[in-house]
mmCIF file of C-alpha atoms and ligand atoms in Angstrom:
data_model
loop_
_atom_site.group_PDB
_atom_site.id
_atom_site.type_symbol
_atom_site.label_atom_id
_atom_site.label_comp_id
_atom_site.label_asym_id
_atom_site.label_seq_id
_atom_site.Cartn_x
_atom_site.Cartn_y
_atom_site.Cartn_z
ATOM 1 C CA MET E 43 74.353 -25.036 99.726
ATOM 2 C CA GLY E 44 75.838 -22.721 96.776
ATOM 3 C CA LEU E 45 76.055 -18.955 97.687
ATOM 4 C CA LEU E 46 72.669 -16.530 96.239
ATOM 5 C CA VAL E 47 75.054 -14.495 94.271
ATOM 6 C CA SER E 48 76.601 -17.722 92.299
ATOM 7 C CA ARG E 49 75.354 -18.939 89.299
ATOM 8 C CA GLU E 50 74.147 -22.150 90.221
ATOM 9 C CA GLU E 51 71.603 -19.976 92.505
ATOM 10 C CA LYS E 52 70.286 -17.891 89.445
ATOM 11 C CA LYS E 53 71.582 -18.410 85.905
ATOM 12 C CA GLU E 54 70.427 -15.438 84.180
ATOM 13 C CA ASP E 55 72.231 -12.680 84.627
ATOM 14 C CA THR E 56 71.462 -9.474 86.884
ATOM 15 C CA ILE E 57 70.968 -6.197 85.167
ATOM 16 C CA ILE E 58 70.761 -3.087 87.142
ATOM 17 C CA LYS E 59 69.348 0.259 85.723
ATOM 18 C CA VAL E 60 70.137 3.529 87.393
ATOM 19 C CA GLY E 61 68.848 6.487 85.500
ATOM 20 C CA ASN E 62 69.436 6.140 82.097
ATOM 21 C CA ALA E 63 72.115 3.971 82.685
ATOM 22 C CA THR E 64 72.325 -0.078 82.592
ATOM 23 C CA ILE E 65 74.789 -2.581 83.785
ATOM 24 C CA GLY E 66 75.138 -6.235 82.946
ATOM 25 C CA ASP E 67 73.053 -5.811 79.416
ATOM 26 C CA GLY E 68 75.745 -7.216 77.831
ATOM 27 C CA SER E 69 76.813 -3.295 76.752
ATOM 28 C CA LEU E 70 79.838 -1.703 78.136
ATOM 29 C CA CYS E 71 79.008 0.936 80.634
ATOM 30 C CA ILE E 72 81.850 3.477 81.474
ATOM 31 C CA ILE E 73 81.918 5.378 84.656
ATOM 32 C CA ALA E 74 84.118 8.641 85.036
ATOM 33 C CA GLY E 75 85.281 10.952 86.968
ATOM 34 C CA PRO E 76 87.766 12.063 89.387
ATOM 35 C CA CYS E 77 89.059 10.303 92.410
ATOM 36 C CA THR E 78 87.941 12.761 94.799
ATOM 37 C CA ILE E 79 85.838 15.912 94.366
ATOM 38 C CA GLU E 80 87.504 18.866 95.308
ATOM 39 C CA ASN E 81 86.095 22.161 94.472
ATOM 40 C CA PRO E 82 83.362 23.672 92.178
ATOM 41 C CA ASP E 83 85.341 24.462 89.126
ATOM 42 C CA GLN E 84 86.954 21.234 89.224
ATOM 43 C CA LEU E 85 83.984 18.955 89.511
ATOM 44 C CA ASN E 86 81.948 20.888 86.715
ATOM 45 C CA GLU E 87 84.690 21.204 84.546
ATOM 46 C CA VAL E 88 85.222 17.004 84.540
ATOM 47 C CA ALA E 89 81.892 16.627 84.406
ATOM 48 C CA GLU E 90 80.438 18.641 81.701
ATOM 49 C CA GLY E 91 83.494 17.553 79.436
ATOM 50 C CA LEU E 92 82.145 13.834 80.415
ATOM 51 C CA ALA E 93 78.566 14.549 79.764
ATOM 52 C CA LYS E 94 79.754 15.557 75.877
ATOM 53 C CA THR E 95 81.345 11.726 75.703
ATOM 54 C CA SER E 96 79.334 8.795 75.730
ATOM 55 C CA VAL E 97 79.946 7.409 79.935
ATOM 56 C CA ASN E 98 77.005 6.550 81.389
ATOM 57 C CA ILE E 99 77.890 7.072 85.279
ATOM 58 C CA LEU E 100 79.151 9.915 86.950
ATOM 59 C CA ARG E 101 81.831 9.310 89.736
ATOM 60 C CA GLY E 102 83.191 11.503 92.853
ATOM 61 C CA GLY E 103 84.818 10.485 96.192
ATOM 62 C CA ALA E 104 83.886 13.283 98.976
ATOM 63 C CA TYR E 105 84.752 10.534 101.965
ATOM 64 C CA LYS E 106 87.978 9.271 101.242
ATOM 65 C CA PRO E 107 89.451 6.393 103.251
ATOM 66 C CA ARG E 108 92.944 7.267 102.746
ATOM 67 C CA THR E 109 96.368 5.289 104.253
ATOM 68 C CA SER E 110 97.524 8.524 106.070
ATOM 69 C CA SER E 111 95.383 10.346 108.491
ATOM 70 C CA TYR E 112 97.331 13.742 107.086
ATOM 71 C CA SER E 113 96.117 13.343 103.711
ATOM 72 C CA PHE E 114 93.098 14.873 102.238
ATOM 73 C CA GLN E 115 90.190 13.443 103.419
ATOM 74 C CA GLY E 116 87.418 14.198 101.120
ATOM 75 C CA MET E 117 84.740 17.252 101.212
ATOM 76 C CA GLY E 118 82.716 15.290 102.757
ATOM 77 C CA LYS E 119 78.604 16.451 102.770
ATOM 78 C CA GLU E 120 79.823 19.751 101.079
ATOM 79 C CA GLY E 121 81.117 17.761 97.846
ATOM 80 C CA LEU E 122 78.048 15.208 97.762
ATOM 81 C CA ASP E 123 76.077 18.570 97.457
ATOM 82 C CA LEU E 124 78.319 19.455 94.505
ATOM 83 C CA LEU E 125 77.780 15.787 93.168
ATOM 84 C CA SER E 126 74.014 16.497 93.176
ATOM 85 C CA ARG E 127 74.197 19.583 91.371
ATOM 86 C CA ALA E 128 76.817 18.175 88.477
ATOM 87 C CA LYS E 129 73.865 15.164 88.515
ATOM 88 C CA GLU E 130 71.187 17.835 87.632
ATOM 89 C CA LEU E 131 73.814 19.900 85.216
ATOM 90 C CA THR E 132 74.759 16.566 83.016
ATOM 91 C CA GLY E 133 71.997 14.139 83.928
ATOM 92 C CA LEU E 134 73.774 11.490 84.442
ATOM 93 C CA PRO E 135 73.752 9.061 87.645
ATOM 94 C CA THR E 136 76.143 9.277 89.960
ATOM 95 C CA VAL E 137 78.292 7.141 92.157
ATOM 96 C CA SER E 138 79.780 7.891 95.582
ATOM 97 C CA GLU E 139 82.263 5.768 98.400
ATOM 98 C CA ILE E 140 80.190 5.684 101.551
ATOM 99 C CA VAL E 141 82.822 4.693 104.726
ATOM 100 C CA ASP E 142 80.271 5.010 107.884
ATOM 101 C CA ILE E 143 76.613 3.655 107.540
ATOM 102 C CA ALA E 144 75.703 7.132 109.947
ATOM 103 C CA ASP E 145 76.433 9.289 106.780
ATOM 104 C CA LEU E 146 73.849 7.472 104.873
ATOM 105 C CA SER E 147 71.005 10.209 104.674
ATOM 106 C CA LEU E 148 73.626 12.467 103.248
ATOM 107 C CA PHE E 149 73.841 10.455 100.280
ATOM 108 C CA ASP E 150 69.971 10.792 99.120
ATOM 109 C CA ASP E 151 70.810 11.617 95.969
ATOM 110 C CA VAL E 152 73.389 9.572 94.942
ATOM 111 C CA ASP E 153 72.281 6.744 92.526
ATOM 112 C CA ILE E 154 74.981 4.138 93.882
ATOM 113 C CA LEU E 155 76.585 3.564 96.878
ATOM 114 C CA GLN E 156 80.166 2.452 96.459
ATOM 115 C CA VAL E 157 82.071 0.137 99.312
ATOM 116 C CA GLY E 158 86.036 0.614 98.838
ATOM 117 C CA ALA E 159 88.392 -1.987 98.938
ATOM 118 C CA LYS E 160 89.607 -0.952 102.467
ATOM 119 C CA ASN E 161 85.730 -1.654 103.260
ATOM 120 C CA MET E 162 85.354 -4.806 101.475
ATOM 121 C CA GLN E 163 85.273 -7.266 104.493
ATOM 122 C CA ASN E 164 83.705 -4.485 106.997
ATOM 123 C CA TYR E 165 80.527 -6.728 107.746
ATOM 124 C CA ALA E 166 78.350 -4.419 109.981
ATOM 125 C CA LEU E 167 78.601 -1.775 106.308
ATOM 126 C CA LEU E 168 77.929 -4.400 104.137
ATOM 127 C CA LYS E 169 75.196 -5.882 106.166
ATOM 128 C CA GLU E 170 72.848 -2.041 106.606
ATOM 129 C CA LEU E 171 74.255 -1.703 103.083
ATOM 130 C CA GLY E 172 71.889 -4.936 102.146
ATOM 131 C CA ARG E 173 69.430 -3.125 103.107
ATOM 132 C CA GLN E 174 68.961 -0.348 101.186
ATOM 133 C CA ASP E 175 66.666 -0.200 98.009
ATOM 134 C CA LYS E 176 69.877 1.381 95.487
ATOM 135 C CA PRO E 177 72.312 -0.421 94.125
ATOM 136 C CA VAL E 178 76.178 -0.763 95.504
ATOM 137 C CA LEU E 179 78.995 -1.163 93.557
ATOM 138 C CA LEU E 180 81.689 -3.533 95.735
ATOM 139 C CA LYS E 181 85.326 -3.050 95.374
ATOM 140 C CA ARG E 182 87.729 -6.318 95.690
ATOM 141 C CA GLY E 183 90.499 -5.980 98.692
ATOM 142 C CA TRP E 184 93.774 -6.057 97.177
ATOM 143 C CA ALA E 185 94.420 -8.907 99.459
ATOM 144 C CA ASN E 186 91.367 -10.691 99.350
ATOM 145 C CA THR E 187 90.715 -14.236 97.079
ATOM 146 C CA ILE E 188 87.609 -14.016 94.356
ATOM 147 C CA ASP E 189 85.918 -16.747 96.961
ATOM 148 C CA GLU E 190 86.024 -13.668 99.673
ATOM 149 C CA PHE E 191 84.960 -11.619 97.584
ATOM 150 C CA LEU E 192 81.705 -13.115 96.444
ATOM 151 C CA GLU E 193 80.883 -14.168 100.034
ATOM 152 C CA SER E 194 81.585 -10.393 100.818
ATOM 153 C CA ALA E 195 79.127 -9.917 98.233
ATOM 154 C CA GLU E 196 76.820 -12.245 99.750
ATOM 155 C CA TYR E 197 76.437 -10.373 102.851
ATOM 156 C CA ILE E 198 74.275 -7.675 100.750
ATOM 157 C CA TYR E 199 72.865 -9.795 98.750
ATOM 158 C CA ARG E 200 71.034 -11.780 101.946
ATOM 159 C CA GLU E 201 70.139 -9.062 103.304
ATOM 160 C CA GLY E 202 67.487 -8.205 100.689
ATOM 161 C CA ASN E 203 69.601 -5.741 98.189
ATOM 162 C CA HIS E 204 69.990 -7.633 94.926
ATOM 163 C CA ASN E 205 71.742 -4.611 93.136
ATOM 164 C CA ILE E 206 75.419 -5.398 93.613
ATOM 165 C CA ILE E 207 78.017 -4.421 91.262
ATOM 166 C CA LEU E 208 81.198 -6.248 91.341
ATOM 167 C CA CYS E 209 84.308 -3.957 90.544
ATOM 168 C CA GLU E 210 87.899 -5.600 90.719
ATOM 169 C CA ARG E 211 90.370 -3.186 90.912
ATOM 170 C CA GLY E 212 93.962 -4.668 91.258
ATOM 171 C CA ILE E 213 95.744 -6.500 93.986
ATOM 172 C CA ARG E 214 98.747 -6.787 95.940
ATOM 173 C CA THR E 215 101.947 -8.356 94.417
ATOM 174 C CA PHE E 216 105.314 -8.621 94.812
ATOM 175 C CA GLU E 217 105.287 -5.936 91.436
ATOM 176 C CA THR E 218 106.728 -2.835 92.389
ATOM 177 C CA SER E 219 106.293 -0.882 89.389
ATOM 178 C CA THR E 220 102.869 -0.355 89.494
ATOM 179 C CA ARG E 221 100.638 0.492 92.403
ATOM 180 C CA ASN E 222 98.982 -2.771 91.962
ATOM 181 C CA SER E 223 98.383 -5.746 89.493
ATOM 182 C CA PHE E 224 94.920 -5.525 87.842
ATOM 183 C CA ASP E 225 93.765 -9.050 88.050
ATOM 184 C CA ILE E 226 92.469 -9.954 84.655
ATOM 185 C CA ASN E 227 91.708 -13.595 85.579
ATOM 186 C CA ALA E 228 89.196 -12.168 87.700
ATOM 187 C CA ILE E 229 86.655 -10.798 84.988
ATOM 188 C CA PRO E 230 85.883 -14.259 83.047
ATOM 189 C CA LEU E 231 86.255 -15.920 86.561
ATOM 190 C CA LEU E 232 83.575 -13.443 88.463
ATOM 191 C CA LYS E 233 81.408 -13.541 85.610
ATOM 192 C CA GLU E 234 81.414 -17.322 85.267
ATOM 193 C CA ARG E 235 80.629 -17.833 89.226
ATOM 194 C CA SER E 236 78.040 -15.402 90.031
ATOM 195 C CA HIS E 237 75.097 -13.802 88.106
ATOM 196 C CA LEU E 238 76.431 -9.926 89.140
ATOM 197 C CA PRO E 239 77.270 -7.657 87.309
ATOM 198 C CA VAL E 240 81.265 -7.123 86.761
ATOM 199 C CA ILE E 241 83.475 -3.785 86.244
ATOM 200 C CA GLY E 242 87.262 -3.352 86.422
ATOM 201 C CA ASP E 243 89.001 -0.361 87.520
ATOM 202 C CA PRO E 244 92.126 0.163 85.740
ATOM 203 C CA SER E 245 93.053 3.301 87.195
ATOM 204 C CA HIS E 246 93.541 1.597 90.600
ATOM 205 C CA GLY E 247 94.555 -1.749 89.207
ATOM 206 C CA THR E 248 97.758 0.071 87.503
ATOM 207 C CA GLY E 249 98.441 3.153 89.449
ATOM 208 C CA VAL E 250 99.864 4.707 85.897
ATOM 209 C CA ALA E 251 97.906 7.165 83.838
ATOM 210 C CA ARG E 252 99.324 6.205 80.696
ATOM 211 C CA LEU E 253 98.655 2.193 81.484
ATOM 212 C CA VAL E 254 94.576 3.263 81.853
ATOM 213 C CA LEU E 255 94.303 2.601 77.989
ATOM 214 C CA PRO E 256 96.105 -0.347 77.204
ATOM 215 C CA VAL E 257 94.268 -2.592 80.696
ATOM 216 C CA SER E 258 91.180 -0.894 79.772
ATOM 217 C CA LEU E 259 91.028 -2.497 76.359
ATOM 218 C CA ALA E 260 92.212 -5.725 78.099
ATOM 219 C CA ILE E 261 89.279 -5.467 80.715
ATOM 220 C CA VAL E 262 86.618 -5.210 77.652
ATOM 221 C CA ALA E 263 88.272 -8.025 75.932
ATOM 222 C CA ALA E 264 87.648 -10.295 79.184
ATOM 223 C CA GLY E 265 83.988 -9.509 79.019
ATOM 224 C CA ALA E 266 83.538 -6.799 81.804
ATOM 225 C CA ASP E 267 80.021 -5.196 82.117
ATOM 226 C CA GLY E 268 81.766 -1.651 82.718
ATOM 227 C CA LEU E 269 84.797 0.485 83.100
ATOM 228 C CA MET E 270 85.540 2.951 86.120
ATOM 229 C CA ILE E 271 88.161 5.734 84.939
ATOM 230 C CA GLU E 272 89.764 8.231 87.083
ATOM 231 C CA VAL E 273 89.847 11.267 84.972
ATOM 232 C CA HIS E 274 90.434 15.106 86.682
ATOM 233 C CA ASN E 275 91.131 18.678 84.604
ATOM 234 C CA ASN E 276 94.444 18.916 85.697
ATOM 235 C CA PRO E 277 95.756 15.532 87.012
ATOM 236 C CA GLU E 278 99.440 17.111 88.027
ATOM 237 C CA CYS E 279 97.863 19.699 90.414
ATOM 238 C CA ALA E 280 95.044 16.343 91.517
ATOM 239 C CA LEU E 281 94.405 16.321 95.664
ATOM 240 C CA CYS E 282 94.576 12.639 95.269
ATOM 241 C CA ASP E 283 95.580 9.835 93.023
ATOM 242 C CA GLY E 284 96.597 12.924 89.937
ATOM 243 C CA PHE E 285 99.015 10.074 88.673
ATOM 244 C CA GLN E 286 96.958 7.596 87.783
ATOM 245 C CA SER E 287 94.030 9.923 86.783
ATOM 246 C CA ILE E 288 93.642 10.816 82.924
ATOM 247 C CA THR E 289 92.654 13.927 81.441
ATOM 248 C CA LEU E 290 89.736 14.953 79.844
ATOM 249 C CA GLU E 291 91.147 14.362 76.163
ATOM 250 C CA GLU E 292 92.833 11.063 76.961
ATOM 251 C CA PHE E 293 89.672 10.093 78.449
ATOM 252 C CA LYS E 294 88.027 10.664 74.913
ATOM 253 C CA LEU E 295 90.510 8.509 72.936
ATOM 254 C CA LEU E 296 89.867 5.660 75.553
ATOM 255 C CA GLU E 297 85.808 6.134 75.246
ATOM 256 C CA ASN E 298 86.406 6.089 71.288
ATOM 257 C CA ARG E 299 88.709 2.570 71.663
ATOM 258 C CA THR E 300 87.019 0.876 74.144
ATOM 259 C CA ARG E 301 83.472 1.202 72.366
ATOM 260 C CA THR E 302 85.508 -0.142 69.174
ATOM 261 C CA TYR E 303 86.250 -3.392 71.272
ATOM 262 C CA GLU E 304 83.104 -3.199 72.345
ATOM 263 C CA LYS E 305 81.204 -3.416 69.470
ATOM 264 C CA ILE E 306 83.859 -6.250 68.153
ATOM 265 C CA ARG E 307 83.350 -8.122 71.439
ATOM 266 C CA ASN E 308 79.627 -8.210 71.026
ATOM 267 C CA PHE E 309 79.352 -8.734 67.227
ATOM 268 C CA ASN E 310 77.857 -11.939 66.267
ATOM 269 C CA PHE E 311 80.088 -13.752 63.785
ATOM 270 C CA PRO E 312 78.511 -15.927 61.721
ATOM 271 C CA SER E 313 80.360 -19.540 62.490
ATOM 272 C CA LEU E 314 82.196 -20.702 59.681
HETATM 273 C C1 PEP L 425 88.254 5.501 94.599
HETATM 274 O O1 PEP L 425 87.427 4.454 93.569
HETATM 275 O O2 PEP L 425 88.504 6.608 94.724
HETATM 276 C C2 PEP L 425 89.080 4.046 95.484
HETATM 277 C C3 PEP L 425 89.479 4.689 97.009
HETATM 278 O O3 PEP L 425 89.116 2.771 95.220
HETATM 279 P P1 PEP L 425 90.055 1.667 96.344
HETATM 280 O O4 PEP L 425 88.738 1.306 97.253
HETATM 281 O O5 PEP L 425 89.586 0.557 94.763
HETATM 282 O O6 PEP L 425 91.274 1.951 96.834
HETATM 283 MN MN1 MN L 426 91.015 6.913 93.324
#
């Protein structure tokens, strides 16, 4: 039997609406914000700056599954409270990563629940999120195949939650010049194989701030439904992922260029 998330089971694209944002309708949904919420000033400065752009959804991590147990683990509930205030201030819907289903009630005001790459195969978490009525943004594990990625989405889908966004965020290869290798193939392949919306995260996909713009353009050209970009008011002082975070100024250029690519890609060229 084919997977429920596959194109064979459902021909039409799944379209997800959160607040004023739509994902999967052919437009480009831009998600941006800091890797981690650090303090009120940091989040407000980034959120207010982004609210003046065409950004669609605000991101911000409050629970960070860091490789080192000694690294900053996120502000937890306090961070989610700040995200709520930023949402109120800007009117933007929000997305934040959940690592433990026991924290679910703290996410009441978060619009999209993110499952991080490290948890792509946390099947207990996926099944629980499948029973919620809130969209899930599922990131691909860096050592997982596209088949395994779709099988993980199926865990959520078959429990009843059909609002799943697939996020390619780079895979681990032999290359050491970048944090990950962005798997551009995954974008058209996932669009072909699944009816779920597909977005790309060039921040984790490269791990290099100056590569975020060119790789974003490639993601849009490849047909993605959205982008997820890490933005910081002062990347040099960021508590997490500063090296791959772009400034608000750089984001404005990225927004401008990717929106142009969106128009070109969606333009119906008359056949010659
Ligand atoms: C993130 O989005 O900040 C994150 C931790 O990403 P990933 O799970 O892809 O590493
Ligand atoms: Mn990050």
